[in-house]
Tab-separated table of C-alpha atoms in Angstrom:
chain	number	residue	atom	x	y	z
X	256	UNK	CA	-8.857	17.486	-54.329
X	257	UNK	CA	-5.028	18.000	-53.420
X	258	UNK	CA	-2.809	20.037	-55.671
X	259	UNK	CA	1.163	19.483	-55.591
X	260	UNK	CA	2.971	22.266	-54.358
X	261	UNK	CA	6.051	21.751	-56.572
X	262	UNK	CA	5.575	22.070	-59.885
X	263	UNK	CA	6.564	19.607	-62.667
X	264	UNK	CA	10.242	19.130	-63.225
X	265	UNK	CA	10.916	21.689	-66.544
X	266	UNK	CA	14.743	22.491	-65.309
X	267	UNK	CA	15.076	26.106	-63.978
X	268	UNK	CA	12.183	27.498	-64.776
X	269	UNK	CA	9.406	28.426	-62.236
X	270	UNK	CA	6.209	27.405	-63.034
X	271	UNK	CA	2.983	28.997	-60.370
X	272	UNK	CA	0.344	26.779	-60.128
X	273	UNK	CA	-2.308	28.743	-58.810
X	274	UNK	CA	-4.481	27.197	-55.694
X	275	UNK	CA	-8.113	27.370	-56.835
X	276	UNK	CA	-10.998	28.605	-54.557
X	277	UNK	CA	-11.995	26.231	-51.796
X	278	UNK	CA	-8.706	23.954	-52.030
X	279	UNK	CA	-5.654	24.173	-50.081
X	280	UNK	CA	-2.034	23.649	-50.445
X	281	UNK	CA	-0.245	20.704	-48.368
X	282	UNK	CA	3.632	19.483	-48.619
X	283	UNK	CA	4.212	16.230	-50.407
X	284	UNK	CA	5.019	14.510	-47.061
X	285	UNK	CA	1.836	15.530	-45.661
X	286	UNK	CA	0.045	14.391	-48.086
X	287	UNK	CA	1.175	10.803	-47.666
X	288	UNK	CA	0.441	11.496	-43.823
X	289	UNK	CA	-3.354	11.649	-44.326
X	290	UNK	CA	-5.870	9.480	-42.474
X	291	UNK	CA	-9.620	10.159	-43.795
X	292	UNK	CA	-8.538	14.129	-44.202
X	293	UNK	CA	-6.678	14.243	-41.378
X	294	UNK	CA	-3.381	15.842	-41.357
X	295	UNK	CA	-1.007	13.878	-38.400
X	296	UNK	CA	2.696	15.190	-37.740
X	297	UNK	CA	5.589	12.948	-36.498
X	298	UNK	CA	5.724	11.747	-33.115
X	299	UNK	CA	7.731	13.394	-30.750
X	300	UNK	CA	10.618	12.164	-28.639
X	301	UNK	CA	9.626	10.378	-25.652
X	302	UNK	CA	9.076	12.798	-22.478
X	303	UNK	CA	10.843	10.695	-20.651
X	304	UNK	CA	14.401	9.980	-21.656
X	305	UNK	CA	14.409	7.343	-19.136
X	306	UNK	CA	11.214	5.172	-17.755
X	307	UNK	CA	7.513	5.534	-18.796
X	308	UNK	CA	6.591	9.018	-20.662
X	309	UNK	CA	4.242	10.497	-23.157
X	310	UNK	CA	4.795	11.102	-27.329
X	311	UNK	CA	2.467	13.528	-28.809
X	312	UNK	CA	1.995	14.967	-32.343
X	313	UNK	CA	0.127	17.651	-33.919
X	314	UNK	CA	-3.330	16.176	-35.582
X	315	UNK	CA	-5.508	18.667	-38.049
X	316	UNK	CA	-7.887	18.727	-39.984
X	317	UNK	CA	-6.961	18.846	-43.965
X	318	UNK	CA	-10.211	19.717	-45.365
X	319	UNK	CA	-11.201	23.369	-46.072
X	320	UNK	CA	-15.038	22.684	-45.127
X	321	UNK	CA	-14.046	20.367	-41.914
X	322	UNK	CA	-15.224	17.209	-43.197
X	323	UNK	CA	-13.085	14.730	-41.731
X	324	UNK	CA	-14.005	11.332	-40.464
X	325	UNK	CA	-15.290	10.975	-37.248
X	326	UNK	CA	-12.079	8.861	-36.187
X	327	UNK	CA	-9.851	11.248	-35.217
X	328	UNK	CA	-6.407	9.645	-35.194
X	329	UNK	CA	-4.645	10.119	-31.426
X	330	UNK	CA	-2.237	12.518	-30.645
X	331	UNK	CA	-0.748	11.073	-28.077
X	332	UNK	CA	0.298	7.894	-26.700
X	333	UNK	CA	2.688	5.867	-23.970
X	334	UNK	CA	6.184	5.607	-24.545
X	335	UNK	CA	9.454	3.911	-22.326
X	336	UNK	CA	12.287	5.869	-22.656
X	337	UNK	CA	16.034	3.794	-23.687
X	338	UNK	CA	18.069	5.391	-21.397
X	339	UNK	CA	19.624	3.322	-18.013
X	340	UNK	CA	17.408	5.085	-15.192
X	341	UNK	CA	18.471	5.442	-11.278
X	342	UNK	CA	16.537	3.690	-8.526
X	343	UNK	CA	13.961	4.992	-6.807
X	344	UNK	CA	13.579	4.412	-2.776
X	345	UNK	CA	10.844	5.485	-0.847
X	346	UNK	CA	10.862	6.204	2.707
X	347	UNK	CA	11.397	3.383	5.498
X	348	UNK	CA	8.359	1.669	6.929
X	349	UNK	CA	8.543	1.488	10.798
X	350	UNK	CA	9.629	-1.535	12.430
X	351	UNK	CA	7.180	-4.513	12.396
X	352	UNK	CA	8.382	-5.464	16.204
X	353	UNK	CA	8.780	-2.230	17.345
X	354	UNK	CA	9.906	-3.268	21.022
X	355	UNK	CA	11.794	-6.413	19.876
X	356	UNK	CA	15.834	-6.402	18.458
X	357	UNK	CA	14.804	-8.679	16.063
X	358	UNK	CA	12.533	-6.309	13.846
X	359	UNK	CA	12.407	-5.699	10.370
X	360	UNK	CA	11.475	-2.373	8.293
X	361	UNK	CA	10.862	-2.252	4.736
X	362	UNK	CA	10.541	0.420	2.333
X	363	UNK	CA	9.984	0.831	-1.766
X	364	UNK	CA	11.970	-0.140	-4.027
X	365	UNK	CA	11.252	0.632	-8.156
X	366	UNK	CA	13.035	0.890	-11.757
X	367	UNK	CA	10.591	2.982	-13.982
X	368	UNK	CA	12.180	1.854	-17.215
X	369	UNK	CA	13.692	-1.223	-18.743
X	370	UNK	CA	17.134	-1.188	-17.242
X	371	UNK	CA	18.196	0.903	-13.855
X	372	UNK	CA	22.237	1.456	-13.341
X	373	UNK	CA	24.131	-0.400	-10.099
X	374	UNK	CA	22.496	-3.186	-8.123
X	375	UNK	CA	18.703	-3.137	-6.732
X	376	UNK	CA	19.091	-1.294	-3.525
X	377	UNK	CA	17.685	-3.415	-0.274
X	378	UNK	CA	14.182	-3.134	0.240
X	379	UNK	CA	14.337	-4.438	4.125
X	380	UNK	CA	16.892	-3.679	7.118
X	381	UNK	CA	16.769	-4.564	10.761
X	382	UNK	CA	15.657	-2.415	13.228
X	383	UNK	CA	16.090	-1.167	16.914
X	384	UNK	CA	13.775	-1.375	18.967
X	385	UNK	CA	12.301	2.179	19.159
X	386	UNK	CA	12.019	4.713	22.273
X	387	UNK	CA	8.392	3.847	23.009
X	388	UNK	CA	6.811	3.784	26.113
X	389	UNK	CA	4.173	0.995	24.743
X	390	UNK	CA	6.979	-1.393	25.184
X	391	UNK	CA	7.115	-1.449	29.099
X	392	UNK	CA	3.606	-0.901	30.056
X	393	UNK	CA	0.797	-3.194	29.757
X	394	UNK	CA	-2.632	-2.428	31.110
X	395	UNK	CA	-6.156	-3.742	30.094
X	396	UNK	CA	-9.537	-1.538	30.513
X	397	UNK	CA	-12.349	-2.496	30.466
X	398	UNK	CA	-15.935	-0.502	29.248
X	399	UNK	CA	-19.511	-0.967	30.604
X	400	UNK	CA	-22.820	0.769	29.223
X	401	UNK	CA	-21.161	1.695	25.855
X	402	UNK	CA	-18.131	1.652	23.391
X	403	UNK	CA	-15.230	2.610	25.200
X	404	UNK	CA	-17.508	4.495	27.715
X	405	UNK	CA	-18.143	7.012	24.766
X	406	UNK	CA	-22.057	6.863	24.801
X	407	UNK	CA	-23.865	6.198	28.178
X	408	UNK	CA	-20.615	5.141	29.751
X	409	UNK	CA	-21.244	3.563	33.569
X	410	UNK	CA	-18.110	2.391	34.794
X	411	UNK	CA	-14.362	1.315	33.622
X	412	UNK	CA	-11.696	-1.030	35.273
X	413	UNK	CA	-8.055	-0.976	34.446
X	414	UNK	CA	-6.454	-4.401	34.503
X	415	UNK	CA	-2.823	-5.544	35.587
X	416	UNK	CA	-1.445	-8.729	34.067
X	417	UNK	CA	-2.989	-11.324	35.832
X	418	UNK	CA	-6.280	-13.509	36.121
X	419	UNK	CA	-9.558	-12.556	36.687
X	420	UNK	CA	-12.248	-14.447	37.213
X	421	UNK	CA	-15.871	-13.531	37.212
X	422	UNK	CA	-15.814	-12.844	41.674
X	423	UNK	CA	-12.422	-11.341	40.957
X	424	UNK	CA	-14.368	-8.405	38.698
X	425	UNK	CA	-17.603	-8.564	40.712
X	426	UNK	CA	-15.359	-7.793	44.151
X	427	UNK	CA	-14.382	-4.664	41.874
X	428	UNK	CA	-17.300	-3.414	41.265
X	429	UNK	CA	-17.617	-4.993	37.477
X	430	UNK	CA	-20.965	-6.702	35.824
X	431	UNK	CA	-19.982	-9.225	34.031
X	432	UNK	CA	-22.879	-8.982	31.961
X	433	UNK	CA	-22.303	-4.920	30.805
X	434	UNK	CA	-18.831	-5.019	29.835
X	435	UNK	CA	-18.813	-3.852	26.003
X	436	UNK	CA	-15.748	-2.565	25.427
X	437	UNK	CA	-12.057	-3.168	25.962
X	438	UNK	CA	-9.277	-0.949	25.513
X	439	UNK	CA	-5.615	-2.937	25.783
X	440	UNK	CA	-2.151	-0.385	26.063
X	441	UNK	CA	1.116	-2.089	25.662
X	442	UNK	CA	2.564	-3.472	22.389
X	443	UNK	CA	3.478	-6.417	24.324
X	444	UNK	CA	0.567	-6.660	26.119
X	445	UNK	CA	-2.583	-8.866	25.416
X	446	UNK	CA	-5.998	-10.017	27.120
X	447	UNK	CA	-7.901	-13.492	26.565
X	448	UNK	CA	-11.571	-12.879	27.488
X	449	UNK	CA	-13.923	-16.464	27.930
X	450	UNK	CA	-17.286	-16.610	28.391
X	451	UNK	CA	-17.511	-17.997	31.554
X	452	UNK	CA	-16.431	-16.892	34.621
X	453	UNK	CA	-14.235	-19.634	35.506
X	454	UNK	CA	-12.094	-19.396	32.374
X	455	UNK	CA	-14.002	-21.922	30.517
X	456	UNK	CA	-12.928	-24.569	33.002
X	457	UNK	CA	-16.322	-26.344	33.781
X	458	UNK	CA	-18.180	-25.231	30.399
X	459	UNK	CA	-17.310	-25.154	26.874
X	460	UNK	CA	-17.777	-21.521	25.989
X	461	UNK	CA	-16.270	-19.099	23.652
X	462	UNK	CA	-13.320	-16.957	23.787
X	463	UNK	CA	-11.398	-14.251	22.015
X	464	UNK	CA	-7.918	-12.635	22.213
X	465	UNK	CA	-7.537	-9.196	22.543
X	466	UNK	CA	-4.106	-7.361	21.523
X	467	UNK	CA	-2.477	-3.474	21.504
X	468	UNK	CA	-5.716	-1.068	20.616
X	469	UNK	CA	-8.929	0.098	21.104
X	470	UNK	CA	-11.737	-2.930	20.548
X	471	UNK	CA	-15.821	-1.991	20.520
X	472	UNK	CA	-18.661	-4.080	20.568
X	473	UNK	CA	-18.565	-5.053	17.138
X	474	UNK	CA	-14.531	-5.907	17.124
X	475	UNK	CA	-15.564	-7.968	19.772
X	476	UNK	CA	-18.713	-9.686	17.817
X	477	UNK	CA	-16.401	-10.311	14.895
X	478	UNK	CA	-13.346	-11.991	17.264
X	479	UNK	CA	-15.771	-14.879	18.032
X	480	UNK	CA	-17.412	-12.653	21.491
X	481	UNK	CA	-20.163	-11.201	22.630
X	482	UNK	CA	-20.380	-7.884	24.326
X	483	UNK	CA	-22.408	-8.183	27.382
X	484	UNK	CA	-21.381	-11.762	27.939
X	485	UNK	CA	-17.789	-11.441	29.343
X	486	UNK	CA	-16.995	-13.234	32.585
X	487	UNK	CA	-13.376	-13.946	32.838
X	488	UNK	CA	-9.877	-12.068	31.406
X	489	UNK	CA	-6.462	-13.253	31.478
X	490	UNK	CA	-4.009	-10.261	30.861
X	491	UNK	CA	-0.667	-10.796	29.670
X	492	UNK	CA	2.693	-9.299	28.971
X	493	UNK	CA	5.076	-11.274	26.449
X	494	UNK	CA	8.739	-11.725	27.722
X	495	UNK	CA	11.377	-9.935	25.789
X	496	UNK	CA	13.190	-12.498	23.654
X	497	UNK	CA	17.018	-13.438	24.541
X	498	UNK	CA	19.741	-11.754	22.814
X	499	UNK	CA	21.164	-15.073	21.111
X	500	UNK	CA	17.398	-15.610	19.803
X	501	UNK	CA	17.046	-12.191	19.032
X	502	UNK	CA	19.650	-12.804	16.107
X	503	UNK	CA	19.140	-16.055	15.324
X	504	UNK	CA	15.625	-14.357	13.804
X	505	UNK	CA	16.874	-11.191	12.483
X	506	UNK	CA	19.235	-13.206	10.271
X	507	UNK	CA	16.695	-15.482	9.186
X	508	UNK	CA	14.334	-12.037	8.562
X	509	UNK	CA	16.721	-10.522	6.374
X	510	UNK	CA	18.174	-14.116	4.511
X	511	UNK	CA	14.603	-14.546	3.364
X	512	UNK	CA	13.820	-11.103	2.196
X	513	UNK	CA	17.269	-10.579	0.702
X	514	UNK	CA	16.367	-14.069	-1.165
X	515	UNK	CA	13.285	-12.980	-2.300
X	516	UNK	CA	14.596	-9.702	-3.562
X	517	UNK	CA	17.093	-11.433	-5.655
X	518	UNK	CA	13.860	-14.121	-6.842
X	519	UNK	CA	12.115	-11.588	-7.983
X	520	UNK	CA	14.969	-9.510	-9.689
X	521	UNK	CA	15.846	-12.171	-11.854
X	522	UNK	CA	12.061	-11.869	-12.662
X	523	UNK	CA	12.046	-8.526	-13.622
X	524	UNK	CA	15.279	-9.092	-15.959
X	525	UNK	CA	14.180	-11.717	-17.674
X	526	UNK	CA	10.364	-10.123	-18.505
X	527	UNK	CA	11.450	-6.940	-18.898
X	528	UNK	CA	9.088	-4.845	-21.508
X	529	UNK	CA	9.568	-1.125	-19.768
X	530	UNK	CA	7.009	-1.643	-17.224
X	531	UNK	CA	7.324	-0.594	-13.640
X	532	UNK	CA	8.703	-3.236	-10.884
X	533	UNK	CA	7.817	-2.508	-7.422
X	534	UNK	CA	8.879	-4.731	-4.202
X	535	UNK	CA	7.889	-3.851	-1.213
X	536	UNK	CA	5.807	-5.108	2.289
């Protein structure tokens, strides 16, 4: 039972209206705001002026004796803010080529809310090749009697760029049928390893290419090898390209991203609902 707190309208005069035991006195406006004896406030303003944010109200129980209904309206709920927000960057991605002119970094690019002020900033730049002493060297070693010579390790070779066949590795000291492991340095640098010790010349056997990293017996298994079954390695070092191809990619890099970034801006504009966009490799 709810009893106005105002009384009836008789002019100036006061009228108490006393509040009987076990009842309580609400405003009129709450009192329309009831949801199965719940008492809800007004939402508040978003807590984000600009972007995704939170609204929250105040949510109590009406009833002297607690009886509401088990649905308990929320008191809180998502909310996009109106106002033009700023772009946010994050940090620059390292360069996918790191020893090559031609290389491309990316980094993060978002607009929390519905509208962001200025253009979409670039989300991809060329890049220098960096100081790294992985682009000059290029070595290949090779494991026998465990991964990487980590458990029960026998023997390693290191490798040059150049061919060896299976009497080129057995003159070193190498059994072609314990290597498990292979280790290649040099972001440049890769190995090809064949089955057979005659680089799969007289017999069609498997083989697998190996490139910058650390590869055990199971990277091996899952490259198309075996460990244990490796006869012949050809170990190579990739030419720098030329300075006139060198641009000719970088612009083509940077005309396709720039393209897509403008693709996928127009996107965002025209399905705007306060969401967050995010571009980025």
């Amino acid at each position: 039972k709810m009893i106005c707190e105002q009384a009836p309208d008789c002019g100036r005069r006061t009228i108490p209206v006393p509040v009987p035991d076990g009842e309580m006195v609400i405003s009129r406006g709450m009192a329309h705001q009831l949801q199965g004896g719940w008492a809800v406030g007004n939402w508040s303003e978003c807590s984000s002026p600009c972007g995704n944010g939170t609204q929250t109200r105040s949510v109590t129980c009406a009833d002297p004796e607690g009886s509401c209904s088990d649905s308990r309206p929320a008191n809180a709920r998502a909310c996009a803010g109106d106002g033009v927000c700023e772009w946010s960057t994050g940090p620059w991605g390292k360069c996918d080529k790191p020893c090559d002119p031609s290389g491309v970094r990316y980094r993060q690019v978002s607009c929390q809310g519905k509208e962001c002020s200025g253009p979409r900033p670039k989300n991809s730049q060329s890049c220098a090749p960096e100081n790294d002493p992985l682009c000059e060297i290029c070595k290949v070693t090779i494991y026998g009697g465990g991964n990487l010579g980590k458990v029960n390790g026998k023997w390693h070779l290191t490798l040059k760029p150049g061919k060896y066949s299976s009497s080129d590795l057995e003159h070193q000291g190498v059994k072609c049928d314990d290597i498990s492991s292979i280790r290649v340095e040099g972001h440049r640098c890769s190995t090809t390893v064949y089955e057979y010790g005659d680089f799969n010349k007289a017999h069609d056997g498997w083989r697998a290419e190996f490139k910058q990293g650390q590869h055990t017996a199971s990277d091996i298994e899952l490259a198309g090898g075996k460990d244990n079954d490796m006869s012949s390695f050809k170990v190579a070092q990739a030419q720098r390209p030329k300075a006139a191809q060198v641009m000719r990619e970088a612009q083509g890099v940077l005309a396709g991203a720039e393209h897509a970034l403008a693709a996928n801006s127009t996107a965002d504009a025209a399905s705007a609902s306060g969401g967050i966009s995010t571009w980025f490799r």
